[in-house]
Amino acid sequence: MAILEVKNIEKTFGTLQVLHGIDFSLEKGESIAIIGSSGSGKTTLLRCLNFLERPDKGSITVNNKVIFDAMDPATQKESEVRKKRLHFGLVFQSFNLFPQYTVLKNVTLAAELLAKERPDFKREKKAVLKEVQDHGKLLLSQVGLLDKLDYYPHQISGGQQQRVAIARALALEPDILCFDEPTSALDPELTGEVLKVIRNLAERNTTMIIVTHEMDFARDVADRVIFMDDGVIVEQGSPQEVFGNPKEERTKKFLTRYKEG
């Protein structure tokens, strides 16, 4: 059963329509890679899923509950946006870490803020915060950075900063983990360490949507590949189908340009 259903999503900025009738679903434990040229709408789609942008049309359903419907104002309340974002953990192109906080604090900050809203927080403050800290340390261990927990962002490499960002996105245990070109801000020698972490997440059946220009990575890791062009989904299928035997001419041209580039 689908954990995510996206139906007929459209998004326009001024007179420019960026997304045209986007439809796809995502199964629990599945990894989808979204590929396509710059300007094809990939990042805008992720931003709509995370409610950083509001779609003009369409609906988004998570765990069989409609969390957004452009035709239903009740699903568009600003007061509910933060709650809806909890379904999606987003790892940005840039690391967006807080420079004044340690690595561990960057990972645990959001969870600590949410913990303060728990009815038992005042009574069990010490135990609750320890639980959050322990979970943060576990996540840092999983991304290979437990030994850096007391460092500040400027004291670690770009690849390590992006791994901290991944741990931070996982801290609130989202239903779906989203990556927006997670290696585009990295030097080539640091790209591999970030892709290794994402590969490990895929092997643990983490539900993920990965916008990427790393075609070999998409081919090896994704369960399904979506090719977008000019704001539409042109083609989707298994990596073997999309990369090995694309049906659409636009897909063929894109992959040819990638191979030649």
PDB file of C-alpha atoms in Angstrom:
ATOM      1  CA  MET A   1       0.000   0.000   0.000  1.00  0.00           C
ATOM      2  CA  ALA A   2       1.282   3.459  -0.897  1.00  0.00           C
ATOM      3  CA  ILE A   3       2.635   5.588   1.931  1.00  0.00           C
ATOM      4  CA  LEU A   4       2.494   8.651  -0.351  1.00  0.00           C
ATOM      5  CA  GLU A   5       0.109   9.535  -3.153  1.00  0.00           C
ATOM      6  CA  VAL A   6       0.628  12.686  -5.189  1.00  0.00           C
ATOM      7  CA  LYS A   7      -2.207  13.551  -7.560  1.00  0.00           C
ATOM      8  CA  ASN A   8      -2.356  16.240 -10.247  1.00  0.00           C
ATOM      9  CA  ILE A   9       0.041  18.649  -8.515  1.00  0.00           C
ATOM     10  CA  GLU A  10       0.477  21.949 -10.335  1.00  0.00           C
ATOM     11  CA  LYS A  11       2.540  24.974  -9.352  1.00  0.00           C
ATOM     12  CA  THR A  12       2.853  28.357 -11.030  1.00  0.00           C
ATOM     13  CA  PHE A  13       5.139  31.273 -10.220  1.00  0.00           C
ATOM     14  CA  GLY A  14       3.675  34.377 -11.809  1.00  0.00           C
ATOM     15  CA  THR A  15       3.081  33.450 -15.436  1.00  0.00           C
ATOM     16  CA  LEU A  16       5.499  30.507 -15.360  1.00  0.00           C
ATOM     17  CA  GLN A  17       3.955  27.108 -14.739  1.00  0.00           C
ATOM     18  CA  VAL A  18       6.649  24.944 -13.185  1.00  0.00           C
ATOM     19  CA  LEU A  19       4.682  21.763 -12.442  1.00  0.00           C
ATOM     20  CA  HIS A  20       2.011  20.298 -14.708  1.00  0.00           C
ATOM     21  CA  GLY A  21      -0.268  17.585 -13.327  1.00  0.00           C
ATOM     22  CA  ILE A  22       2.301  15.581 -11.350  1.00  0.00           C
ATOM     23  CA  ASP A  23       1.073  12.100 -10.379  1.00  0.00           C
ATOM     24  CA  PHE A  24       3.044   9.394  -8.599  1.00  0.00           C
ATOM     25  CA  SER A  25       2.938   7.170  -5.531  1.00  0.00           C
ATOM     26  CA  LEU A  26       5.568   5.823  -3.165  1.00  0.00           C
ATOM     27  CA  GLU A  27       5.493   2.540  -1.279  1.00  0.00           C
ATOM     28  CA  LYS A  28       6.804   2.156   2.260  1.00  0.00           C
ATOM     29  CA  GLY A  29      10.465   1.132   2.103  1.00  0.00           C
ATOM     30  CA  GLU A  30      10.802   2.209  -1.533  1.00  0.00           C
ATOM     31  CA  SER A  31      13.457   4.586  -2.878  1.00  0.00           C
ATOM     32  CA  ILE A  32      12.588   6.786  -5.844  1.00  0.00           C
ATOM     33  CA  ALA A  33      15.234   8.742  -7.736  1.00  0.00           C
ATOM     34  CA  ILE A  34      14.025  11.801  -9.652  1.00  0.00           C
ATOM     35  CA  ILE A  35      16.280  12.837 -12.522  1.00  0.00           C
ATOM     36  CA  GLY A  36      16.097  15.578 -15.125  1.00  0.00           C
ATOM     37  CA  SER A  37      17.750  18.757 -16.326  1.00  0.00           C
ATOM     38  CA  SER A  38      17.965  21.929 -14.248  1.00  0.00           C
ATOM     39  CA  GLY A  39      14.647  23.740 -14.392  1.00  0.00           C
ATOM     40  CA  SER A  40      12.596  20.606 -14.928  1.00  0.00           C
ATOM     41  CA  GLY A  41      10.664  21.112 -11.670  1.00  0.00           C
ATOM     42  CA  LYS A  42      12.364  18.540  -9.441  1.00  0.00           C
ATOM     43  CA  THR A  43      13.209  20.879  -6.562  1.00  0.00           C
ATOM     44  CA  THR A  44       9.844  22.646  -6.754  1.00  0.00           C
ATOM     45  CA  LEU A  45       8.142  19.266  -6.399  1.00  0.00           C
ATOM     46  CA  LEU A  46      10.104  18.503  -3.223  1.00  0.00           C
ATOM     47  CA  ARG A  47       9.337  21.969  -1.858  1.00  0.00           C
ATOM     48  CA  CYS A  48       5.626  21.362  -2.469  1.00  0.00           C
ATOM     49  CA  LEU A  49       5.809  18.042  -0.627  1.00  0.00           C
ATOM     50  CA  ASN A  50       7.463  19.788   2.318  1.00  0.00           C
ATOM     51  CA  PHE A  51       5.035  22.729   2.185  1.00  0.00           C
ATOM     52  CA  LEU A  52       7.802  25.213   1.534  1.00  0.00           C
ATOM     53  CA  GLU A  53       5.637  26.007  -1.489  1.00  0.00           C
ATOM     54  CA  ARG A  54       1.880  25.593  -1.718  1.00  0.00           C
ATOM     55  CA  PRO A  55       0.616  23.738  -4.811  1.00  0.00           C
ATOM     56  CA  ASP A  56      -1.996  25.541  -6.885  1.00  0.00           C
ATOM     57  CA  LYS A  57      -3.819  22.325  -7.745  1.00  0.00           C
ATOM     58  CA  GLY A  58      -3.819  18.684  -6.703  1.00  0.00           C
ATOM     59  CA  SER A  59      -3.621  16.680  -3.507  1.00  0.00           C
ATOM     60  CA  ILE A  60      -1.051  14.979  -1.280  1.00  0.00           C
ATOM     61  CA  THR A  61      -1.971  11.920   0.770  1.00  0.00           C
ATOM     62  CA  VAL A  62       0.277  10.328   3.434  1.00  0.00           C
ATOM     63  CA  ASN A  63      -0.660   7.063   5.132  1.00  0.00           C
ATOM     64  CA  ASN A  64      -4.133   7.215   3.571  1.00  0.00           C
ATOM     65  CA  LYS A  65      -4.799  10.665   5.043  1.00  0.00           C
ATOM     66  CA  VAL A  66      -5.202  13.664   2.746  1.00  0.00           C
ATOM     67  CA  ILE A  67      -2.847  16.285   4.173  1.00  0.00           C
ATOM     68  CA  PHE A  68      -3.308  18.739   1.299  1.00  0.00           C
ATOM     69  CA  ASP A  69      -6.072  19.286  -1.198  1.00  0.00           C
ATOM     70  CA  ALA A  70      -6.114  22.490  -3.227  1.00  0.00           C
ATOM     71  CA  MET A  71      -9.915  22.248  -3.353  1.00  0.00           C
ATOM     72  CA  ASP A  72     -10.298  21.917   0.433  1.00  0.00           C
ATOM     73  CA  PRO A  73      -9.363  25.006   2.515  1.00  0.00           C
ATOM     74  CA  ALA A  74      -9.476  22.906   5.687  1.00  0.00           C
ATOM     75  CA  THR A  75      -6.263  21.161   4.580  1.00  0.00           C
ATOM     76  CA  GLN A  76      -4.437  24.447   3.987  1.00  0.00           C
ATOM     77  CA  LYS A  77      -4.380  26.010   7.446  1.00  0.00           C
ATOM     78  CA  GLU A  78      -1.045  27.673   8.201  1.00  0.00           C
ATOM     79  CA  SER A  79      -1.294  26.449  11.783  1.00  0.00           C
ATOM     80  CA  GLU A  80      -1.082  22.863  10.523  1.00  0.00           C
ATOM     81  CA  VAL A  81       1.940  23.288   8.244  1.00  0.00           C
ATOM     82  CA  ARG A  82       4.554  22.396  10.847  1.00  0.00           C
ATOM     83  CA  LYS A  83       2.696  19.204  11.730  1.00  0.00           C
ATOM     84  CA  LYS A  84       2.470  18.230   8.053  1.00  0.00           C
ATOM     85  CA  ARG A  85       6.189  18.814   7.533  1.00  0.00           C
ATOM     86  CA  LEU A  86       6.907  16.164  10.133  1.00  0.00           C
ATOM     87  CA  HIS A  87       5.943  13.558   7.537  1.00  0.00           C
ATOM     88  CA  PHE A  88       8.919  14.614   5.398  1.00  0.00           C
ATOM     89  CA  GLY A  89      12.570  14.986   6.325  1.00  0.00           C
ATOM     90  CA  LEU A  90      14.318  17.235   3.806  1.00  0.00           C
ATOM     91  CA  VAL A  91      18.050  17.330   3.119  1.00  0.00           C
ATOM     92  CA  PHE A  92      18.871  20.463   1.129  1.00  0.00           C
ATOM     93  CA  GLN A  93      21.577  21.109  -1.465  1.00  0.00           C
ATOM     94  CA  SER A  94      23.299  23.437   0.991  1.00  0.00           C
ATOM     95  CA  PHE A  95      23.824  22.076   4.460  1.00  0.00           C
ATOM     96  CA  ASN A  96      21.867  24.787   6.367  1.00  0.00           C
ATOM     97  CA  LEU A  97      23.459  23.920   9.701  1.00  0.00           C
ATOM     98  CA  PHE A  98      23.376  26.369  12.589  1.00  0.00           C
ATOM     99  CA  PRO A  99      26.980  27.608  12.933  1.00  0.00           C
ATOM    100  CA  GLN A 100      26.562  28.491  16.625  1.00  0.00           C
ATOM    101  CA  TYR A 101      25.592  24.950  17.614  1.00  0.00           C
ATOM    102  CA  THR A 102      27.616  21.771  17.894  1.00  0.00           C
ATOM    103  CA  VAL A 103      27.092  18.840  15.561  1.00  0.00           C
ATOM    104  CA  LEU A 104      24.988  17.040  18.168  1.00  0.00           C
ATOM    105  CA  LYS A 105      22.909  20.142  18.925  1.00  0.00           C
ATOM    106  CA  ASN A 106      22.187  20.597  15.207  1.00  0.00           C
ATOM    107  CA  VAL A 107      20.846  17.061  15.101  1.00  0.00           C
ATOM    108  CA  THR A 108      18.765  17.234  18.281  1.00  0.00           C
ATOM    109  CA  LEU A 109      17.492  20.826  18.248  1.00  0.00           C
ATOM    110  CA  ALA A 110      14.143  20.199  16.534  1.00  0.00           C
ATOM    111  CA  ALA A 111      13.483  17.092  18.621  1.00  0.00           C
ATOM    112  CA  GLU A 112      14.237  19.051  21.798  1.00  0.00           C
ATOM    113  CA  LEU A 113      11.773  21.776  20.811  1.00  0.00           C
ATOM    114  CA  LEU A 114       9.081  19.193  20.154  1.00  0.00           C
ATOM    115  CA  ALA A 115       9.873  17.406  23.416  1.00  0.00           C
ATOM    116  CA  LYS A 116       9.127  20.600  25.347  1.00  0.00           C
ATOM    117  CA  GLU A 117       5.534  20.347  24.117  1.00  0.00           C
ATOM    118  CA  ARG A 118       5.076  16.924  25.696  1.00  0.00           C
ATOM    119  CA  PRO A 119       2.710  16.980  28.702  1.00  0.00           C
ATOM    120  CA  ASP A 120       5.276  15.128  30.819  1.00  0.00           C
ATOM    121  CA  PHE A 121       8.215  17.370  29.905  1.00  0.00           C
ATOM    122  CA  LYS A 122       8.407  19.423  33.109  1.00  0.00           C
ATOM    123  CA  ARG A 123       8.050  16.345  35.276  1.00  0.00           C
ATOM    124  CA  GLU A 124      10.450  14.177  33.248  1.00  0.00           C
ATOM    125  CA  LYS A 125      12.672  16.847  31.707  1.00  0.00           C
ATOM    126  CA  LYS A 126      16.001  15.189  32.451  1.00  0.00           C
ATOM    127  CA  ALA A 127      14.928  11.767  31.169  1.00  0.00           C
ATOM    128  CA  VAL A 128      13.220  13.195  28.076  1.00  0.00           C
ATOM    129  CA  LEU A 129      16.262  15.257  27.070  1.00  0.00           C
ATOM    130  CA  LYS A 130      18.558  12.291  27.665  1.00  0.00           C
ATOM    131  CA  GLU A 131      16.357  10.233  25.360  1.00  0.00           C
ATOM    132  CA  VAL A 132      16.650  12.905  22.659  1.00  0.00           C
ATOM    133  CA  GLN A 133      20.421  13.151  23.143  1.00  0.00           C
ATOM    134  CA  ASP A 134      20.879   9.389  22.991  1.00  0.00           C
ATOM    135  CA  HIS A 135      18.858   9.208  19.782  1.00  0.00           C
ATOM    136  CA  GLY A 136      20.970  11.992  18.288  1.00  0.00           C
ATOM    137  CA  LYS A 137      24.149  10.125  19.152  1.00  0.00           C
ATOM    138  CA  LEU A 138      22.769   6.951  17.588  1.00  0.00           C
ATOM    139  CA  LEU A 139      22.040   8.821  14.347  1.00  0.00           C
ATOM    140  CA  LEU A 140      25.510  10.363  14.310  1.00  0.00           C
ATOM    141  CA  SER A 141      26.940   6.906  14.783  1.00  0.00           C
ATOM    142  CA  GLN A 142      24.925   5.670  11.800  1.00  0.00           C
ATOM    143  CA  VAL A 143      26.369   8.410   9.559  1.00  0.00           C
ATOM    144  CA  GLY A 144      29.887   7.833  10.906  1.00  0.00           C
ATOM    145  CA  LEU A 145      30.234  11.052  12.905  1.00  0.00           C
ATOM    146  CA  LEU A 146      29.873  10.116  16.560  1.00  0.00           C
ATOM    147  CA  ASP A 147      33.441  11.264  17.159  1.00  0.00           C
ATOM    148  CA  LYS A 148      32.516  14.761  15.869  1.00  0.00           C
ATOM    149  CA  LEU A 149      29.496  15.380  18.113  1.00  0.00           C
ATOM    150  CA  ASP A 150      31.170  18.267  19.999  1.00  0.00           C
ATOM    151  CA  TYR A 151      32.566  19.923  16.867  1.00  0.00           C
ATOM    152  CA  TYR A 152      31.050  22.998  15.222  1.00  0.00           C
ATOM    153  CA  PRO A 153      30.101  23.062  11.529  1.00  0.00           C
ATOM    154  CA  HIS A 154      33.129  25.145  10.532  1.00  0.00           C
ATOM    155  CA  GLN A 155      35.406  22.496  12.034  1.00  0.00           C
ATOM    156  CA  ILE A 156      34.244  19.676   9.743  1.00  0.00           C
ATOM    157  CA  SER A 157      34.309  19.102   5.984  1.00  0.00           C
ATOM    158  CA  GLY A 158      31.438  19.742   3.588  1.00  0.00           C
ATOM    159  CA  GLY A 159      30.797  16.024   3.255  1.00  0.00           C
ATOM    160  CA  GLN A 160      30.636  15.673   7.025  1.00  0.00           C
ATOM    161  CA  GLN A 161      28.295  18.667   7.261  1.00  0.00           C
ATOM    162  CA  GLN A 162      25.936  17.028   4.772  1.00  0.00           C
ATOM    163  CA  ARG A 163      26.013  13.826   6.806  1.00  0.00           C
ATOM    164  CA  VAL A 164      25.048  15.871   9.865  1.00  0.00           C
ATOM    165  CA  ALA A 165      22.165  17.295   7.808  1.00  0.00           C
ATOM    166  CA  ILE A 166      21.042  13.753   7.003  1.00  0.00           C
ATOM    167  CA  ALA A 167      21.139  12.787  10.682  1.00  0.00           C
ATOM    168  CA  ARG A 168      19.147  15.930  11.506  1.00  0.00           C
ATOM    169  CA  ALA A 169      16.491  15.027   8.917  1.00  0.00           C
ATOM    170  CA  LEU A 170      16.206  11.551  10.443  1.00  0.00           C
ATOM    171  CA  ALA A 171      15.949  12.831  14.022  1.00  0.00           C
ATOM    172  CA  LEU A 172      12.188  13.398  13.889  1.00  0.00           C
ATOM    173  CA  GLU A 173      11.638   9.964  12.324  1.00  0.00           C
ATOM    174  CA  PRO A 174       9.803  11.183   9.209  1.00  0.00           C
ATOM    175  CA  ASP A 175       7.680   8.876   7.105  1.00  0.00           C
ATOM    176  CA  ILE A 176       9.624   9.903   3.994  1.00  0.00           C
ATOM    177  CA  LEU A 177      13.185  11.199   3.679  1.00  0.00           C
ATOM    178  CA  CYS A 178      13.721  13.629   0.792  1.00  0.00           C
ATOM    179  CA  PHE A 179      17.036  14.645  -0.745  1.00  0.00           C
ATOM    180  CA  ASP A 180      17.437  17.644  -3.034  1.00  0.00           C
ATOM    181  CA  GLU A 181      20.672  17.151  -5.000  1.00  0.00           C
ATOM    182  CA  PRO A 182      22.532  16.238  -1.773  1.00  0.00           C
ATOM    183  CA  THR A 183      25.973  16.180  -3.408  1.00  0.00           C
ATOM    184  CA  SER A 184      25.744  19.232  -5.681  1.00  0.00           C
ATOM    185  CA  ALA A 185      27.531  21.517  -3.198  1.00  0.00           C
ATOM    186  CA  LEU A 186      30.365  19.040  -2.600  1.00  0.00           C
ATOM    187  CA  ASP A 187      33.743  18.548  -4.185  1.00  0.00           C
ATOM    188  CA  PRO A 188      33.970  15.245  -6.091  1.00  0.00           C
ATOM    189  CA  GLU A 189      36.166  13.643  -3.436  1.00  0.00           C
ATOM    190  CA  LEU A 190      33.507  14.256  -0.758  1.00  0.00           C
ATOM    191  CA  THR A 191      30.550  13.064  -2.805  1.00  0.00           C
ATOM    192  CA  GLY A 192      31.202   9.379  -2.196  1.00  0.00           C
ATOM    193  CA  GLU A 193      30.914   9.578   1.590  1.00  0.00           C
ATOM    194  CA  VAL A 194      27.443  11.159   1.369  1.00  0.00           C
ATOM    195  CA  LEU A 195      26.229   8.705  -1.277  1.00  0.00           C
ATOM    196  CA  LYS A 196      27.470   5.842   0.911  1.00  0.00           C
ATOM    197  CA  VAL A 197      25.234   7.011   3.762  1.00  0.00           C
ATOM    198  CA  ILE A 198      22.215   7.234   1.435  1.00  0.00           C
ATOM    199  CA  ARG A 199      23.038   3.808   0.024  1.00  0.00           C
ATOM    200  CA  ASN A 200      23.085   2.398   3.567  1.00  0.00           C
ATOM    201  CA  LEU A 201      19.695   3.976   4.245  1.00  0.00           C
ATOM    202  CA  ALA A 202      18.304   2.326   1.110  1.00  0.00           C
ATOM    203  CA  GLU A 203      19.639  -1.028   2.252  1.00  0.00           C
ATOM    204  CA  ARG A 204      17.711  -0.521   5.517  1.00  0.00           C
ATOM    205  CA  ASN A 205      14.536   0.079   3.459  1.00  0.00           C
ATOM    206  CA  THR A 206      14.255   3.737   4.384  1.00  0.00           C
ATOM    207  CA  THR A 207      11.453   5.346   2.370  1.00  0.00           C
ATOM    208  CA  MET A 208      13.142   8.001   0.230  1.00  0.00           C
ATOM    209  CA  ILE A 209      12.725  10.444  -2.636  1.00  0.00           C
ATOM    210  CA  ILE A 210      16.109  11.432  -4.048  1.00  0.00           C
ATOM    211  CA  VAL A 211      16.484  14.262  -6.542  1.00  0.00           C
ATOM    212  CA  THR A 212      19.904  13.622  -8.014  1.00  0.00           C
ATOM    213  CA  HIS A 213      22.207  14.207 -10.957  1.00  0.00           C
ATOM    214  CA  GLU A 214      24.266  11.142  -9.971  1.00  0.00           C
ATOM    215  CA  MET A 215      22.981   8.772 -12.641  1.00  0.00           C
ATOM    216  CA  ASP A 216      25.130   5.790 -11.684  1.00  0.00           C
ATOM    217  CA  PHE A 217      23.964   6.147  -8.091  1.00  0.00           C
ATOM    218  CA  ALA A 218      20.312   6.343  -9.182  1.00  0.00           C
ATOM    219  CA  ARG A 219      20.752   3.262 -11.317  1.00  0.00           C
ATOM    220  CA  ASP A 220      22.309   1.271  -8.473  1.00  0.00           C
ATOM    221  CA  VAL A 221      20.238   2.380  -5.485  1.00  0.00           C
ATOM    222  CA  ALA A 222      16.733   3.405  -6.575  1.00  0.00           C
ATOM    223  CA  ASP A 223      13.848   0.973  -6.773  1.00  0.00           C
ATOM    224  CA  ARG A 224      12.194   3.298  -9.266  1.00  0.00           C
ATOM    225  CA  VAL A 225      13.360   6.216 -11.393  1.00  0.00           C
ATOM    226  CA  ILE A 226      11.247   9.203 -12.450  1.00  0.00           C
ATOM    227  CA  PHE A 227      12.425  11.389 -15.320  1.00  0.00           C
ATOM    228  CA  MET A 228      11.049  14.935 -15.319  1.00  0.00           C
ATOM    229  CA  ASP A 229      11.257  17.506 -18.097  1.00  0.00           C
ATOM    230  CA  ASP A 230       9.572  20.919 -18.361  1.00  0.00           C
ATOM    231  CA  GLY A 231       7.490  20.296 -15.255  1.00  0.00           C
ATOM    232  CA  VAL A 232       6.008  16.951 -16.250  1.00  0.00           C
ATOM    233  CA  ILE A 233       6.807  13.331 -15.489  1.00  0.00           C
ATOM    234  CA  VAL A 234       7.898  12.057 -18.878  1.00  0.00           C
ATOM    235  CA  GLU A 235       8.703   8.504 -17.873  1.00  0.00           C
ATOM    236  CA  GLN A 236       9.026   6.321 -14.804  1.00  0.00           C
ATOM    237  CA  GLY A 237       9.978   2.732 -14.198  1.00  0.00           C
ATOM    238  CA  SER A 238      12.680   0.512 -12.773  1.00  0.00           C
ATOM    239  CA  PRO A 239      16.293   1.670 -13.237  1.00  0.00           C
ATOM    240  CA  GLN A 240      16.722  -1.107 -15.789  1.00  0.00           C
ATOM    241  CA  GLU A 241      13.749   0.169 -17.791  1.00  0.00           C
ATOM    242  CA  VAL A 242      14.544   3.892 -17.652  1.00  0.00           C
ATOM    243  CA  PHE A 243      18.302   3.657 -18.119  1.00  0.00           C
ATOM    244  CA  GLY A 244      18.469   0.495 -20.187  1.00  0.00           C
ATOM    245  CA  ASN A 245      15.444   0.802 -22.431  1.00  0.00           C
ATOM    246  CA  PRO A 246      13.820   4.261 -22.221  1.00  0.00           C
ATOM    247  CA  LYS A 247      10.559   4.530 -24.133  1.00  0.00           C
ATOM    248  CA  GLU A 248      10.263   8.288 -24.526  1.00  0.00           C
ATOM    249  CA  GLU A 249      12.391  10.333 -26.905  1.00  0.00           C
ATOM    250  CA  ARG A 250      12.960  13.055 -24.311  1.00  0.00           C
ATOM    251  CA  THR A 251      14.332  10.491 -21.879  1.00  0.00           C
ATOM    252  CA  LYS A 252      16.668   9.117 -24.537  1.00  0.00           C
ATOM    253  CA  LYS A 253      17.985  12.594 -25.376  1.00  0.00           C
ATOM    254  CA  PHE A 254      18.569  13.458 -21.719  1.00  0.00           C
ATOM    255  CA  LEU A 255      20.488  10.246 -21.058  1.00  0.00           C
ATOM    256  CA  THR A 256      22.520  10.707 -24.230  1.00  0.00           C
ATOM    257  CA  ARG A 257      23.501  14.229 -23.145  1.00  0.00           C
ATOM    258  CA  TYR A 258      24.480  12.882 -19.739  1.00  0.00           C
ATOM    259  CA  LYS A 259      26.699  10.177 -21.243  1.00  0.00           C
ATOM    260  CA  GLU A 260      28.336  12.648 -23.586  1.00  0.00           C
ATOM    261  CA  GLY A 261      28.792  15.257 -20.877  1.00  0.00           C
TER     262      GLY A 261
END
